[in-house]
C-alpha cells in the first residue's frame, strides 16, 4: 500500500474498528498525521489542533485494525496510557508483521 492509498483507506474507514490494517497502511497514515499537523502548525496552532481532533477517531480505528492484524484486541491501545513502557510495547506491536488472526483476512504483506 502506498501513501495515497493509505490515507484514502483510513479516511474511508473513518470509524471502522473491524477488520485488519497492514503495517504499511498504518505507518503511512501516521506519517500523514505527523506531516499534516506539522505543516498546519506553521500557519496556525489552531489549524493544527483542528486537524488533530478531526483525525483522532481514524487514528484510533486504524491502530485497532493494525492490532487485529497481529491477533490482538484493539483495546490493547489503552496500554499506551502507561508512560514510556506502554508506548514501547505499542510501538513493538505495531511494527510486527501480519499474523494469522481471528479478525478477518490479513490485508497486509510483509511490507
PDB file of C-alpha atoms in Angstrom:
ATOM      1  CA  UNK A   1       0.000   0.000   0.000  1.00  0.00           C
ATOM      2  CA  UNK A   2       1.345   3.434  -0.859  1.00  0.00           C
ATOM      3  CA  UNK A   3       0.967   6.811   0.852  1.00  0.00           C
ATOM      4  CA  UNK A   4      -2.119   7.951  -1.067  1.00  0.00           C
ATOM      5  CA  UNK A   5      -3.914   4.608  -0.812  1.00  0.00           C
ATOM      6  CA  UNK A   6      -3.292   4.512   2.917  1.00  0.00           C
ATOM      7  CA  UNK A   7      -4.761   7.959   3.525  1.00  0.00           C
ATOM      8  CA  UNK A   8      -7.731   7.185   1.306  1.00  0.00           C
ATOM      9  CA  UNK A   9      -8.403   3.856   3.031  1.00  0.00           C
ATOM     10  CA  UNK A  10      -8.068   5.236   6.566  1.00  0.00           C
ATOM     11  CA  UNK A  11     -10.334   8.190   5.873  1.00  0.00           C
ATOM     12  CA  UNK A  12     -12.879   5.996   4.088  1.00  0.00           C
ATOM     13  CA  UNK A  13     -12.897   3.703   7.138  1.00  0.00           C
ATOM     14  CA  UNK A  14     -13.137   6.759   9.412  1.00  0.00           C
ATOM     15  CA  UNK A  15     -14.653   4.942  12.392  1.00  0.00           C
ATOM     16  CA  UNK A  16     -14.407   1.312  11.281  1.00  0.00           C
ATOM     17  CA  UNK A  17     -12.788  -0.703  14.057  1.00  0.00           C
ATOM     18  CA  UNK A  18     -13.437  -4.050  12.343  1.00  0.00           C
ATOM     19  CA  UNK A  19     -11.048  -5.951  10.124  1.00  0.00           C
ATOM     20  CA  UNK A  20      -7.329  -5.546   9.770  1.00  0.00           C
ATOM     21  CA  UNK A  21      -4.835  -2.940   8.577  1.00  0.00           C
ATOM     22  CA  UNK A  22      -1.456  -3.683   7.068  1.00  0.00           C
ATOM     23  CA  UNK A  23       1.734  -2.359   8.530  1.00  0.00           C
ATOM     24  CA  UNK A  24       2.233  -0.044   5.569  1.00  0.00           C
ATOM     25  CA  UNK A  25      -1.334   1.258   5.817  1.00  0.00           C
ATOM     26  CA  UNK A  26      -0.832   2.165   9.474  1.00  0.00           C
ATOM     27  CA  UNK A  27       2.600   3.764   9.193  1.00  0.00           C
ATOM     28  CA  UNK A  28       1.796   5.760   6.038  1.00  0.00           C
ATOM     29  CA  UNK A  29      -1.249   7.156   7.828  1.00  0.00           C
ATOM     30  CA  UNK A  30       0.856   8.033  10.888  1.00  0.00           C
ATOM     31  CA  UNK A  31       3.287   9.865   8.589  1.00  0.00           C
ATOM     32  CA  UNK A  32       0.345  11.772   7.084  1.00  0.00           C
ATOM     33  CA  UNK A  33      -0.846  12.764  10.569  1.00  0.00           C
ATOM     34  CA  UNK A  34       2.590  13.963  11.660  1.00  0.00           C
ATOM     35  CA  UNK A  35       3.270  15.883   8.440  1.00  0.00           C
ATOM     36  CA  UNK A  36      -0.225  17.366   8.342  1.00  0.00           C
ATOM     37  CA  UNK A  37      -0.037  18.563  11.914  1.00  0.00           C
ATOM     38  CA  UNK A  38       3.485  19.954  11.486  1.00  0.00           C
ATOM     39  CA  UNK A  39       2.672  21.820   8.285  1.00  0.00           C
ATOM     40  CA  UNK A  40      -0.542  23.266   9.686  1.00  0.00           C
ATOM     41  CA  UNK A  41       1.183  24.350  12.899  1.00  0.00           C
ATOM     42  CA  UNK A  42       3.460  26.570  10.790  1.00  0.00           C
ATOM     43  CA  UNK A  43       0.378  28.519   9.751  1.00  0.00           C
ATOM     44  CA  UNK A  44      -1.686  28.312  12.913  1.00  0.00           C
ATOM     45  CA  UNK A  45      -1.687  26.246  16.080  1.00  0.00           C
ATOM     46  CA  UNK A  46      -5.480  26.293  15.973  1.00  0.00           C
ATOM     47  CA  UNK A  47      -5.485  24.744  12.481  1.00  0.00           C
ATOM     48  CA  UNK A  48      -3.138  22.048  13.702  1.00  0.00           C
ATOM     49  CA  UNK A  49      -5.385  21.375  16.693  1.00  0.00           C
ATOM     50  CA  UNK A  50      -8.492  21.120  14.493  1.00  0.00           C
ATOM     51  CA  UNK A  51      -6.669  18.717  12.149  1.00  0.00           C
ATOM     52  CA  UNK A  52      -5.553  16.593  15.091  1.00  0.00           C
ATOM     53  CA  UNK A  53      -9.071  16.461  16.533  1.00  0.00           C
ATOM     54  CA  UNK A  54     -10.602  15.569  13.159  1.00  0.00           C
ATOM     55  CA  UNK A  55      -8.125  12.720  12.656  1.00  0.00           C
ATOM     56  CA  UNK A  56      -8.249  11.370  16.214  1.00  0.00           C
ATOM     57  CA  UNK A  57     -11.006   8.816  15.582  1.00  0.00           C
ATOM     58  CA  UNK A  58      -9.486   7.430  12.357  1.00  0.00           C
ATOM     59  CA  UNK A  59      -6.110   7.127  14.078  1.00  0.00           C
ATOM     60  CA  UNK A  60      -7.677   5.027  16.854  1.00  0.00           C
ATOM     61  CA  UNK A  61      -9.556   2.968  14.265  1.00  0.00           C
ATOM     62  CA  UNK A  62      -6.506   2.202  12.130  1.00  0.00           C
ATOM     63  CA  UNK A  63      -4.488   1.332  15.252  1.00  0.00           C
ATOM     64  CA  UNK A  64      -7.230  -1.086  16.338  1.00  0.00           C
ATOM     65  CA  UNK A  65      -7.247  -2.669  12.879  1.00  0.00           C
ATOM     66  CA  UNK A  66      -3.442  -2.868  12.971  1.00  0.00           C
ATOM     67  CA  UNK A  67      -3.576  -4.657  16.330  1.00  0.00           C
ATOM     68  CA  UNK A  68      -6.189  -7.014  14.883  1.00  0.00           C
ATOM     69  CA  UNK A  69      -3.696  -7.865  12.115  1.00  0.00           C
ATOM     70  CA  UNK A  70      -1.330  -9.249  14.749  1.00  0.00           C
ATOM     71  CA  UNK A  71      -4.202 -11.030  16.536  1.00  0.00           C
ATOM     72  CA  UNK A  72      -4.611  -8.597  19.430  1.00  0.00           C
ATOM     73  CA  UNK A  73      -7.716  -6.765  20.542  1.00  0.00           C
ATOM     74  CA  UNK A  74      -7.966  -3.081  19.687  1.00  0.00           C
ATOM     75  CA  UNK A  75      -8.487  -2.442  23.390  1.00  0.00           C
ATOM     76  CA  UNK A  76      -4.756  -3.045  23.864  1.00  0.00           C
ATOM     77  CA  UNK A  77      -4.295   0.566  22.721  1.00  0.00           C
ATOM     78  CA  UNK A  78      -5.099   1.512  26.301  1.00  0.00           C
ATOM     79  CA  UNK A  79      -1.674   0.210  27.311  1.00  0.00           C
ATOM     80  CA  UNK A  80      -0.356   3.422  25.733  1.00  0.00           C
ATOM     81  CA  UNK A  81      -1.698   5.271  28.771  1.00  0.00           C
ATOM     82  CA  UNK A  82       1.246   3.883  30.737  1.00  0.00           C
ATOM     83  CA  UNK A  83       4.116   6.316  30.182  1.00  0.00           C
ATOM     84  CA  UNK A  84       7.211   5.011  28.413  1.00  0.00           C
ATOM     85  CA  UNK A  85       6.669   1.262  28.959  1.00  0.00           C
ATOM     86  CA  UNK A  86       3.209   1.334  27.369  1.00  0.00           C
ATOM     87  CA  UNK A  87       4.496   3.353  24.424  1.00  0.00           C
ATOM     88  CA  UNK A  88       7.394   0.955  23.869  1.00  0.00           C
ATOM     89  CA  UNK A  89       5.059  -2.059  23.949  1.00  0.00           C
ATOM     90  CA  UNK A  90       2.642  -0.389  21.498  1.00  0.00           C
ATOM     91  CA  UNK A  91       5.400   0.503  19.041  1.00  0.00           C
ATOM     92  CA  UNK A  92       6.772  -3.033  19.296  1.00  0.00           C
ATOM     93  CA  UNK A  93       3.353  -4.485  18.479  1.00  0.00           C
ATOM     94  CA  UNK A  94       2.630  -2.017  15.682  1.00  0.00           C
ATOM     95  CA  UNK A  95       5.826  -2.905  13.796  1.00  0.00           C
ATOM     96  CA  UNK A  96       5.179  -6.658  13.915  1.00  0.00           C
ATOM     97  CA  UNK A  97       4.469  -8.458  10.628  1.00  0.00           C
ATOM     98  CA  UNK A  98       0.968  -9.737   9.926  1.00  0.00           C
ATOM     99  CA  UNK A  99      -0.050 -12.949  11.620  1.00  0.00           C
ATOM    100  CA  UNK A 100      -2.945 -15.349  11.199  1.00  0.00           C
ATOM    101  CA  UNK A 101      -5.752 -13.811  13.216  1.00  0.00           C
ATOM    102  CA  UNK A 102      -9.372 -14.183  14.237  1.00  0.00           C
ATOM    103  CA  UNK A 103     -10.384 -10.727  12.938  1.00  0.00           C
ATOM    104  CA  UNK A 104     -10.507 -11.425   9.235  1.00  0.00           C
ATOM    105  CA  UNK A 105      -8.280 -11.977   6.271  1.00  0.00           C
ATOM    106  CA  UNK A 106      -4.996 -10.157   6.568  1.00  0.00           C
ATOM    107  CA  UNK A 107      -4.745  -7.335   4.083  1.00  0.00           C
ATOM    108  CA  UNK A 108      -1.060  -6.979   4.647  1.00  0.00           C
ATOM    109  CA  UNK A 109       2.051  -8.195   3.011  1.00  0.00           C
ATOM    110  CA  UNK A 110       5.314  -8.126   4.899  1.00  0.00           C
ATOM    111  CA  UNK A 111       5.891  -4.517   3.853  1.00  0.00           C
TER     112      UNK A 111
END
